[in-house]
Coordinates of C-alpha atoms in Angstrom, one line a residue:
M1 CA -19.9 14.3 -84.8
N2 CA -23.9 14.9 -83.9
D3 CA -24.7 14.7 -80.1
E4 CA -25.9 10.6 -79.9
S5 CA -21.9 9.7 -80.2
P6 CA -19.7 9.4 -77.9
G7 CA -17.2 12.3 -79.1
L8 CA -14.4 12.7 -77.0
G9 CA -15.6 13.1 -73.5
L10 CA -13.9 16.4 -72.4
D11 CA -17.2 18.0 -72.0
L12 CA -18.7 14.7 -69.9
P13 CA -17.8 14.8 -65.3
E14 CA -15.0 13.7 -64.6
P15 CA -15.5 9.9 -62.9
A16 CA -16.8 9.9 -58.9
A17 CA -14.3 9.2 -57.1
P18 CA -14.1 6.0 -54.8
A19 CA -14.7 6.6 -50.8
A20 CA -12.2 7.0 -49.0
A21 CA -13.2 4.6 -46.0
S22 CA -12.7 6.2 -43.1
P23 CA -10.4 5.6 -40.4
Y24 CA -10.4 2.6 -37.8
R25 CA -10.1 4.4 -33.8
V26 CA -9.3 2.4 -31.9
L27 CA -11.7 2.1 -29.0
A28 CA -10.6 3.6 -26.3
R29 CA -11.0 7.2 -28.4
K30 CA -14.3 5.9 -30.4
Y31 CA -15.8 5.5 -26.1
R32 CA -14.6 8.4 -24.5
P33 CA -16.9 10.2 -22.8
Q34 CA -18.7 13.4 -24.5
N35 CA -21.2 14.2 -21.6
F36 CA -21.3 13.6 -17.3
H37 CA -23.8 10.7 -17.4
E38 CA -20.9 9.4 -20.1
L39 CA -18.1 9.5 -17.4
I40 CA -18.3 6.4 -15.4
G41 CA -16.9 5.9 -11.1
Q42 CA -16.6 9.9 -10.3
D43 CA -20.0 9.7 -9.5
A44 CA -19.5 11.8 -6.4
M45 CA -17.1 14.5 -8.8
V46 CA -19.7 14.7 -11.0
R47 CA -21.9 16.1 -7.8
T48 CA -19.7 18.5 -6.2
L49 CA -18.9 20.0 -9.4
G50 CA -22.2 19.9 -10.3
N51 CA -23.6 22.1 -7.3
A52 CA -20.6 24.4 -8.0
I53 CA -22.1 25.2 -11.3
A54 CA -24.7 26.0 -10.5
S55 CA -24.4 27.8 -7.6
G56 CA -22.1 29.5 -9.2
R57 CA -19.3 28.6 -7.2
I58 CA -17.6 28.5 -10.0
A59 CA -13.6 27.9 -8.5
H60 CA -11.2 30.0 -10.5
A61 CA -8.5 26.5 -11.2
F62 CA -8.9 23.1 -10.1
L63 CA -6.4 19.9 -9.9
L64 CA -7.7 16.8 -11.2
T65 CA -5.7 13.8 -9.7
G66 CA -5.7 9.8 -10.3
V67 CA -4.1 7.2 -11.9
R68 CA -4.0 6.6 -16.3
G69 CA -7.3 5.6 -18.0
V70 CA -9.5 7.6 -15.7
G71 CA -10.4 9.8 -16.8
K72 CA -8.2 13.4 -15.9
T73 CA -8.6 14.6 -19.7
S74 CA -11.8 13.7 -20.8
T75 CA -12.6 15.5 -17.8
A76 CA -11.2 18.3 -18.8
R77 CA -12.4 19.2 -21.8
L78 CA -16.2 18.3 -20.0
V79 CA -15.4 21.4 -17.5
A80 CA -15.2 23.3 -20.3
K81 CA -17.7 22.5 -22.4
A82 CA -19.9 22.8 -18.9
L83 CA -18.8 26.9 -18.6
N84 CA -18.8 27.6 -22.2
C85 CA -21.9 25.8 -23.6
I86 CA -24.9 28.2 -24.4
G87 CA -27.4 26.0 -25.2
P88 CA -29.4 24.6 -28.5
D89 CA -31.1 28.6 -28.7
G90 CA -27.5 29.9 -27.5
Q91 CA -29.0 31.7 -24.6
G92 CA -28.1 29.0 -21.8
G93 CA -25.6 29.7 -19.5
P94 CA -23.0 27.5 -17.3
T95 CA -25.0 23.7 -17.4
I96 CA -23.4 20.1 -15.5
D97 CA -25.4 19.0 -18.5
P98 CA -24.0 20.6 -21.5
C99 CA -25.6 20.3 -25.0
G100 CA -23.2 18.1 -27.0
V101 CA -25.1 20.3 -30.2
C102 CA -23.7 24.7 -30.6
E103 CA -20.8 25.8 -31.4
P104 CA -18.9 26.1 -28.5
C105 CA -19.5 21.4 -27.7
R106 CA -19.3 21.0 -30.9
A107 CA -15.7 22.9 -31.0
I108 CA -14.2 22.2 -27.9
T109 CA -15.3 17.9 -28.9
E110 CA -13.2 18.6 -32.0
G111 CA -10.7 20.2 -30.6
R112 CA -10.5 23.3 -32.7
F113 CA -12.1 25.5 -30.3
I114 CA -9.8 28.5 -30.0
D115 CA -10.8 29.7 -26.7
V116 CA -9.5 26.2 -24.8
I117 CA -6.2 25.7 -24.6
E118 CA -4.9 22.2 -24.5
M119 CA -0.8 22.0 -23.7
D120 CA 0.6 18.8 -22.8
A121 CA 3.8 19.8 -19.8
A122 CA 6.1 17.2 -20.8
S123 CA 6.8 18.2 -23.7
N124 CA 6.7 22.6 -22.3
T125 CA 8.1 22.4 -19.1
G126 CA 10.5 26.0 -19.5
V127 CA 9.6 29.0 -17.9
D128 CA 8.4 30.6 -21.3
D129 CA 6.3 27.9 -22.4
V130 CA 4.8 29.4 -19.2
R131 CA 5.2 33.4 -19.4
E132 CA 3.0 32.8 -23.1
I133 CA 0.2 31.9 -20.8
I134 CA 0.3 35.0 -18.4
E135 CA 1.1 36.8 -21.0
S136 CA -2.4 35.7 -23.4
V137 CA -4.5 35.4 -20.0
R138 CA -4.9 39.1 -20.0
Y139 CA -7.0 39.7 -23.2
A140 CA -10.7 38.5 -23.2
A141 CA -12.0 35.1 -25.0
V142 CA -12.5 35.2 -28.5
S143 CA -15.6 34.0 -28.4
A144 CA -16.8 31.8 -25.5
R145 CA -17.7 32.9 -21.7
Y146 CA -14.1 31.0 -19.5
K147 CA -11.0 31.4 -21.4
I148 CA -9.9 28.2 -20.4
Y149 CA -5.7 26.6 -20.6
I150 CA -5.7 22.4 -20.3
I151 CA -2.6 21.7 -18.9
D152 CA -2.0 18.3 -18.9
E153 CA 1.5 16.5 -16.9
V154 CA 1.4 19.7 -15.1
H155 CA 4.2 17.8 -13.0
M156 CA 6.1 17.7 -15.3
L157 CA 6.2 21.6 -14.8
T158 CA 9.9 22.5 -13.7
K159 CA 9.9 24.9 -10.3
N160 CA 10.9 28.1 -12.8
A161 CA 7.7 27.5 -14.3
F162 CA 5.3 26.9 -11.1
N163 CA 7.2 29.7 -10.1
A164 CA 6.7 32.2 -12.5
L165 CA 2.9 31.3 -12.5
L166 CA 1.9 30.9 -9.1
K167 CA 0.5 35.4 -8.9
T168 CA -1.3 34.4 -12.2
L169 CA -2.9 31.5 -10.5
E170 CA -3.8 32.7 -7.1
E171 CA -5.0 35.8 -9.1
P172 CA -6.5 35.6 -13.0
P173 CA -9.2 37.7 -14.7
P174 CA -12.6 36.6 -14.1
H175 CA -12.1 35.0 -18.1
V176 CA -9.5 32.9 -17.7
K177 CA -9.7 28.9 -15.8
F178 CA -6.8 26.5 -15.3
L179 CA -7.6 22.7 -15.3
F180 CA -4.3 20.7 -14.2
A181 CA -3.9 16.7 -14.8
T182 CA -1.2 14.7 -13.8
T183 CA -0.8 11.2 -12.5
E184 CA 1.5 12.3 -9.6
V185 CA 0.2 14.7 -7.6
A186 CA 3.4 14.5 -4.9
K187 CA 4.9 16.6 -7.5
V188 CA 3.1 19.6 -7.6
P189 CA 4.8 22.1 -5.2
V190 CA 2.4 22.7 -2.2
T191 CA 2.2 26.1 -2.9
V192 CA 0.1 25.5 -6.7
L193 CA -2.2 22.7 -4.7
S194 CA -2.9 25.0 -2.2
R195 CA -4.3 27.4 -5.6
C196 CA -6.5 24.9 -7.0
Q197 CA -9.7 22.9 -6.4
R198 CA -8.2 19.6 -6.0
F199 CA -10.5 16.5 -7.5
D200 CA -8.6 12.5 -6.7
L201 CA -10.3 10.7 -8.9
R202 CA -10.7 6.7 -8.1
R203 CA -10.4 3.5 -10.1
I204 CA -13.1 2.4 -11.4
P205 CA -14.0 -0.8 -10.4
A206 CA -13.8 -3.5 -12.1
E207 CA -17.8 -4.5 -12.0
A208 CA -18.6 -0.5 -13.8
L209 CA -16.0 -1.1 -15.9
A210 CA -17.1 -4.8 -16.6
A211 CA -20.3 -3.2 -16.9
H212 CA -19.4 -0.2 -19.4
F213 CA -17.4 -2.8 -21.9
A214 CA -20.6 -4.8 -22.1
R215 CA -21.8 -2.1 -23.7
V216 CA -19.1 -0.8 -25.8
A217 CA -19.1 -5.0 -27.0
A218 CA -22.7 -5.0 -28.3
A219 CA -22.4 -1.0 -30.2
E220 CA -19.5 -2.6 -32.1
Q221 CA -21.9 -5.9 -32.1
I222 CA -18.8 -8.1 -30.7
D223 CA -20.3 -11.3 -29.0
V224 CA -18.1 -11.3 -25.4
E225 CA -18.0 -13.9 -22.8
P226 CA -19.1 -12.1 -19.4
E227 CA -16.3 -13.8 -18.0
A228 CA -13.7 -12.6 -20.3
L229 CA -15.5 -8.8 -20.1
A230 CA -14.7 -9.6 -16.1
V231 CA -11.2 -10.8 -17.1
V232 CA -10.5 -7.7 -18.7
A233 CA -11.9 -5.3 -16.6
R234 CA -9.5 -6.8 -13.3
A235 CA -6.5 -6.8 -16.0
A236 CA -7.4 -2.9 -16.3
E237 CA -6.9 -2.4 -12.4
G238 CA -9.6 0.4 -12.0
S239 CA -8.4 2.4 -15.5
A240 CA -10.9 2.4 -18.1
R241 CA -8.4 3.9 -20.9
D242 CA -6.9 0.7 -20.4
G243 CA -9.3 -2.0 -19.6
L244 CA -10.7 -0.2 -24.5
S245 CA -7.1 -1.4 -25.6
I246 CA -6.9 -4.2 -23.9
L247 CA -10.9 -5.0 -25.2
D248 CA -9.6 -3.7 -28.7
Q249 CA -6.9 -6.7 -28.5
A250 CA -9.2 -9.0 -27.5
I251 CA -11.0 -8.7 -30.4
A252 CA -8.1 -8.1 -33.0
H253 CA -6.9 -11.7 -31.1
G254 CA -10.3 -14.4 -31.1
S255 CA -12.9 -15.4 -33.6
G256 CA -16.2 -15.4 -33.5
T257 CA -16.6 -14.5 -30.0
I258 CA -14.2 -13.7 -27.1
T259 CA -13.6 -16.5 -24.7
A260 CA -11.8 -16.1 -21.3
T261 CA -9.8 -19.0 -21.8
E262 CA -8.9 -16.4 -24.9
V263 CA -8.3 -13.3 -23.4
R264 CA -5.7 -14.9 -20.6
Q265 CA -4.1 -17.0 -23.7
M266 CA -3.7 -13.1 -24.9
L267 CA -2.9 -11.8 -21.4
G268 CA 0.2 -13.9 -20.6
L269 CA -1.6 -15.8 -17.3
A270 CA -1.3 -19.0 -19.1
D271 CA 1.8 -18.9 -18.4
R272 CA 1.3 -19.1 -14.4
G273 CA 1.4 -23.1 -15.5
R274 CA 5.2 -22.2 -15.0
V275 CA 5.1 -20.7 -12.1
R276 CA 2.5 -23.0 -10.3
D277 CA 5.1 -26.2 -11.2
L278 CA 8.3 -23.3 -9.6
F279 CA 6.8 -23.1 -6.3
A280 CA 5.3 -27.3 -6.0
A281 CA 8.7 -28.0 -6.4
L282 CA 10.1 -25.3 -4.3
L283 CA 7.6 -26.0 -1.0
A284 CA 9.3 -30.1 -2.0
G285 CA 12.8 -28.9 -0.9
D286 CA 14.2 -30.2 -4.6
A287 CA 16.4 -27.4 -5.3
G288 CA 17.3 -29.7 -8.8
A289 CA 14.0 -28.9 -10.0
V290 CA 14.5 -25.0 -8.4
L291 CA 17.6 -24.0 -10.9
G292 CA 16.6 -25.7 -13.4
Q293 CA 12.9 -24.6 -13.9
L294 CA 14.7 -20.9 -13.8
D295 CA 16.7 -21.4 -16.1
E296 CA 14.2 -23.2 -18.4
A297 CA 12.0 -19.7 -17.8
Y298 CA 15.2 -17.4 -18.6
S299 CA 16.4 -19.2 -21.3
L300 CA 12.9 -18.7 -23.1
G301 CA 13.3 -14.7 -22.0
I302 CA 10.9 -14.4 -19.0
D303 CA 12.7 -11.7 -16.6
P304 CA 13.4 -12.7 -13.1
A305 CA 11.6 -10.0 -11.1
S306 CA 8.4 -11.6 -13.6
L307 CA 8.7 -14.8 -11.9
M308 CA 9.7 -13.6 -8.5
R309 CA 6.0 -11.4 -8.7
G310 CA 4.4 -14.1 -10.6
L311 CA 5.4 -16.9 -7.1
M312 CA 4.1 -13.6 -5.2
E313 CA 0.9 -13.3 -6.9
T314 CA 0.7 -17.7 -5.8
V315 CA 1.7 -17.1 -1.9
H316 CA -1.6 -14.3 -2.3
T317 CA -4.2 -16.6 -3.9
V318 CA -3.1 -19.4 -1.4
T319 CA -3.6 -16.7 1.8
R320 CA -6.5 -15.4 0.9
A321 CA -7.9 -18.9 0.0
K322 CA -5.8 -20.1 3.5
A323 CA -8.5 -16.8 4.5
G324 CA -11.9 -17.9 2.8
G325 CA -12.2 -15.0 0.3
A326 CA -13.2 -15.0 -2.8
G327 CA -10.8 -16.1 -6.0
D328 CA -9.8 -13.9 -8.8
V329 CA -11.4 -13.4 -11.6
L330 CA -8.1 -14.3 -13.5
Q331 CA -7.8 -17.3 -12.4
S332 CA -8.4 -20.3 -14.2
A333 CA -10.0 -23.1 -13.0
E334 CA -6.7 -25.5 -11.9
E335 CA -5.2 -22.1 -10.8
R336 CA -8.3 -21.9 -8.1
E337 CA -8.1 -25.7 -7.2
A338 CA -4.7 -26.1 -7.1
A339 CA -4.8 -22.8 -4.5
G340 CA -7.7 -24.5 -2.5
E341 CA -5.2 -27.6 -2.5
W342 CA -2.4 -25.5 -1.0
A343 CA -4.3 -23.3 1.1
G344 CA -5.1 -26.3 2.8
R345 CA -2.3 -27.9 3.9
L346 CA 0.5 -24.5 5.1
G347 CA -0.4 -22.7 8.1
W348 CA -0.5 -19.8 8.5
A349 CA 2.9 -18.6 9.6
V350 CA 4.7 -20.2 7.0
L351 CA 3.1 -18.4 4.8
H352 CA 3.6 -15.3 6.2
R353 CA 7.8 -16.6 6.5
L354 CA 7.3 -17.5 1.8
W355 CA 6.1 -13.6 1.6
Q356 CA 7.9 -11.5 3.7
M357 CA 11.6 -14.0 2.4
M358 CA 10.0 -13.5 -1.4
L359 CA 9.5 -9.7 -0.9
K360 CA 13.7 -9.5 -0.1
G361 CA 13.8 -11.3 -2.7
L362 CA 11.8 -9.5 -5.3
S363 CA 14.0 -6.5 -3.6
D364 CA 17.5 -8.2 -4.4
I365 CA 16.8 -9.4 -7.9
G366 CA 16.2 -4.8 -8.1
Q367 CA 19.9 -4.6 -7.0
A368 CA 22.0 -7.3 -7.7
P369 CA 24.3 -6.9 -11.0
D370 CA 22.8 -9.7 -12.6
P371 CA 19.6 -10.4 -11.5
H372 CA 19.5 -14.8 -12.6
E373 CA 21.8 -14.8 -9.9
A374 CA 20.0 -13.0 -7.3
A375 CA 16.6 -15.0 -8.4
A376 CA 19.1 -18.0 -7.6
M377 CA 20.0 -17.7 -4.5
A378 CA 16.5 -16.4 -3.3
L379 CA 15.0 -19.2 -4.5
L380 CA 17.4 -21.6 -2.4
R381 CA 16.9 -19.6 0.8
L382 CA 13.0 -20.2 0.4
V383 CA 14.1 -24.3 0.0
H384 CA 16.0 -24.3 2.9
A385 CA 13.1 -21.8 4.7
A386 CA 10.4 -25.2 3.3
E387 CA 12.9 -28.2 5.5
L388 CA 12.5 -25.7 8.7
P389 CA 10.6 -27.3 10.9
D390 CA 6.8 -26.2 11.6
P391 CA 7.6 -24.3 15.3
A392 CA 3.9 -25.5 16.5
A393 CA 5.9 -28.1 15.8
V394 CA 9.0 -27.2 17.5
L395 CA 6.9 -25.7 20.2
G396 CA 5.9 -28.8 21.1
R397 CA 8.7 -30.8 21.6
L398 CA 9.2 -27.8 23.5
Q399 CA 6.2 -28.9 26.2
N400 CA 6.8 -32.1 26.0
G401 CA 9.7 -31.7 26.8
E402 CA 12.3 -33.5 24.0
A403 CA 14.0 -31.0 22.6
V404 CA 15.5 -29.4 25.9
A405 CA 16.6 -33.3 26.8
A406 CA 18.7 -32.7 24.2
V407 CA 20.5 -29.8 24.7
L408 CA 20.8 -31.2 28.7
S409 CA 22.5 -33.7 27.7
R410 CA 24.9 -31.9 24.6
Q411 CA 25.7 -29.5 27.8
A412 CA 26.0 -32.1 30.3
S413 CA 29.5 -33.8 28.1
A414 CA 30.7 -31.1 26.8
P415 CA 34.1 -29.4 28.5
A416 CA 33.0 -26.5 30.5
S417 CA 34.0 -23.6 30.0
A418 CA 36.0 -20.6 31.8
P419 CA 33.9 -18.6 33.0
V420 CA 33.1 -14.9 32.1
A421 CA 34.8 -12.8 34.6
E422 CA 32.5 -10.2 35.6
V423 CA 33.1 -6.4 35.1
R424 CA 31.8 -4.8 37.7
P425 CA 32.3 -1.2 38.6
A426 CA 34.5 0.7 42.3
A427 CA 32.8 1.0 45.1
P428 CA 32.9 5.0 45.6
P429 CA 34.1 6.4 48.5
P430 CA 32.3 7.5 51.4
V431 CA 29.5 11.1 51.3
E432 CA 27.2 13.0 53.3
P433 CA 23.8 11.5 52.9
A434 CA 23.4 15.0 50.7
Q435 CA 26.6 14.7 48.4
P436 CA 25.9 12.4 44.9
R437 CA 27.2 8.2 46.3
N438 CA 27.8 7.7 42.3
L439 CA 28.2 9.3 38.9
R440 CA 24.7 8.3 38.0
E441 CA 23.7 10.5 41.3
V442 CA 25.5 13.2 40.0
I443 CA 24.4 12.8 35.9
E444 CA 21.3 13.3 37.6
L445 CA 21.6 16.4 39.5
V446 CA 23.1 17.9 36.1
E447 CA 20.1 16.6 34.4
K448 CA 17.4 18.6 36.9
E449 CA 19.3 22.3 35.3
G450 CA 18.4 21.8 32.4
R451 CA 21.4 20.5 30.8
A452 CA 21.0 17.6 28.4
L453 CA 24.3 17.4 26.5
L454 CA 26.5 18.2 30.2
A455 CA 24.8 14.8 31.6
Q456 CA 24.8 12.6 28.1
Q457 CA 28.5 13.5 28.3
L458 CA 29.1 12.2 31.9
H459 CA 27.4 8.6 30.6
D460 CA 29.0 8.4 27.2
Q461 CA 32.5 10.3 27.5
V462 CA 34.1 10.0 31.2
G463 CA 35.4 7.3 33.5
L464 CA 35.1 8.1 37.2
V465 CA 38.2 8.5 38.8
R466 CA 37.2 9.9 42.2
L467 CA 33.9 11.3 44.1
A468 CA 34.3 12.7 47.3
P469 CA 32.2 15.3 48.4
G470 CA 32.5 18.7 46.6
E471 CA 35.7 16.8 44.5
L472 CA 34.9 14.6 41.1
V473 CA 37.9 13.4 38.4
V474 CA 36.9 11.8 36.0
H475 CA 39.4 10.8 32.9
P476 CA 37.8 11.5 29.2
Q477 CA 37.7 9.1 27.1
R478 CA 37.6 11.8 24.1
P479 CA 38.4 15.7 24.1
L480 CA 36.1 17.7 26.0
G481 CA 36.9 21.0 25.5
S482 CA 38.6 23.4 27.4
D483 CA 36.1 24.7 29.3
W484 CA 35.0 21.6 30.1
A485 CA 35.7 20.5 33.8
R486 CA 34.7 24.6 34.8
D487 CA 30.5 24.4 33.8
L488 CA 30.0 21.1 35.1
A489 CA 31.6 22.7 38.4
A490 CA 28.7 25.3 37.8
V491 CA 26.1 23.6 37.2
L492 CA 26.8 21.2 40.0
K493 CA 27.2 24.7 42.2
A494 CA 24.0 25.3 41.2
A495 CA 21.8 21.9 42.3
S496 CA 24.1 21.5 45.0
G497 CA 24.4 24.4 46.3
S498 CA 28.2 24.1 47.5
T499 CA 31.1 24.5 45.9
W500 CA 32.9 21.0 43.6
A501 CA 36.1 20.1 42.4
V502 CA 35.9 19.0 39.1
S503 CA 39.3 17.7 37.3
L504 CA 40.2 15.6 34.1
S505 CA 42.5 13.0 35.1
D506 CA 45.1 10.4 32.8
D507 CA 44.8 8.0 35.7
A508 CA 42.8 4.8 35.6
A509 CA 39.8 5.2 35.8
E510 CA 36.5 3.0 35.5
P511 CA 34.2 2.0 32.2
S512 CA 31.8 5.1 31.3
L513 CA 28.7 4.5 32.3
L514 CA 27.9 3.9 28.7
D515 CA 29.9 0.8 28.7
Q516 CA 29.2 -0.5 32.1
D517 CA 25.3 -0.6 30.6
R518 CA 26.5 -2.6 27.2
I519 CA 28.2 -5.2 29.3
A520 CA 25.6 -6.0 32.2
E521 CA 23.6 -6.0 28.5
Q522 CA 25.9 -9.0 27.0
R523 CA 26.1 -11.0 30.3
A524 CA 21.7 -10.8 30.4
R525 CA 21.8 -12.1 26.0
D526 CA 24.2 -14.4 27.8
A527 CA 22.7 -15.9 30.3
V528 CA 19.1 -16.2 28.4
L529 CA 21.2 -17.6 25.7
A530 CA 22.2 -20.3 28.1
E531 CA 19.2 -21.3 28.9
P532 CA 17.7 -24.7 28.2
M533 CA 14.5 -23.4 26.4
V534 CA 16.1 -21.2 24.7
A535 CA 19.3 -23.6 23.4
A536 CA 16.9 -25.4 22.3
V537 CA 15.2 -23.1 20.0
F538 CA 18.4 -22.4 18.7
A539 CA 19.1 -26.0 17.9
S540 CA 15.7 -26.5 16.1
F541 CA 16.3 -22.6 14.8
P542 CA 19.5 -22.0 14.1
D543 CA 19.9 -19.0 11.8
A544 CA 17.7 -17.4 14.3
T545 CA 18.7 -14.5 16.5
L546 CA 17.6 -12.8 20.1
T547 CA 17.0 -9.2 19.5
S548 CA 16.1 -7.7 22.5
I549 CA 15.1 -9.4 26.3
I550 CA 12.2 -7.9 27.8
A551 CA 12.2 -7.8 31.7
K552 CA 9.2 -9.9 33.4
E553 CA 7.7 -8.2 36.2
A554 CA 8.0 -9.4 39.5

């Protein structure tokens, strides 16, 4: 075989394998902040950390709390970088602006730094997991300035795990720092909170999110309408991660330029037309149409609670429009136009009444065995409320005398009712002026001696049989104890300076003062309800109730 023959190819190099395509990284991971300048919406926290690092006043434990997706774990990693950065020349110290090129910075970014230990408390909740941390903090860092423990969702630790961590958390070795992150800070024990420097990460403003998403879209070479970015930012509810996930979905959903209409459809906001139709049927008082639309939505798989929340959003939108507030970018032009039209013809009282009834209906749906039936009953209550007269119109009729005249005519034609027997307490026997004249004055003497429980028992649990100078006979309505009469006699003697004979009797007695107060209150209610003006109000609002009576000062 000569040198020019192709041969069998045994000595030839293997052909190069095609380069494997790099796996796709979602935007929320790809654009995770790598320094504090890229961390949006948390300027106050960054300033505090920068000042602490610059002055060398670095706490031994930090607690980062906030809603999902605002950057708690990312901030913890950035703090780990800031504390362990050694600079490009290897001579740097802790800094709020880590270089990102030294070995600690690169290793922390890639998640392979041996001295930065991340633990998920949701899957490591027990005391044994915390005991491993306690045992390892004694050893110095291998290659870093600080050994850093990042514990995510720290509120998931058990009570015993928290207790085991307390001593180490309060006095850790100087080379150890703890960074805790949680979305539910109320579940973290106070003993742990008091040992940490706490930072509350705020919801990121929608304007800042929209600007951030615009930069991401430009980096990804995606054409997105500014209004679509505003819709994504509003739907993210202050969470950068949620917003990037929505933007990722919108990129896959759309073709070419991503529009606000496409984003609304993707988020299911286009189905708000069904909620608007249902709201219009409620205002019209059309029970058949309301139940039909509810059944249709239920057959399509729409949760009754979600439908009620949609109605509440509509009421809120109409109320904001009536108050002159700006429209929500999540709403289409049709929604804003409908909200403006309803705001023009619905009064404040109607809107507030609808909101309260829908809030009660939402609670009923959550508690009822069958949410669909509860939603139907709640909507029927709203239909009934739509038929009630406007309070302003009723007030006008009252002021004109129309409603009062109608009630007076009904009362004149109605048969007379028997008078209610008035219960009068028996007149106390004459006593010396220096002695208490009735049971209420006896109670005042007992209260002056600081015996509140004894005074309460005299008011609520006994009826007066006889009261004379130095003598008190009462009928107990429940057992008072064998020493009760003797104790009361001693208290009265101390209060009045004279000897008292107190005894318990089964003889006929007056009602207790508590019962007398209730009878008087009922008579007052009956008198108020008999007033023609009040009766006219109740005739216009059959479901109204009298909750309290306030006496007008003379």
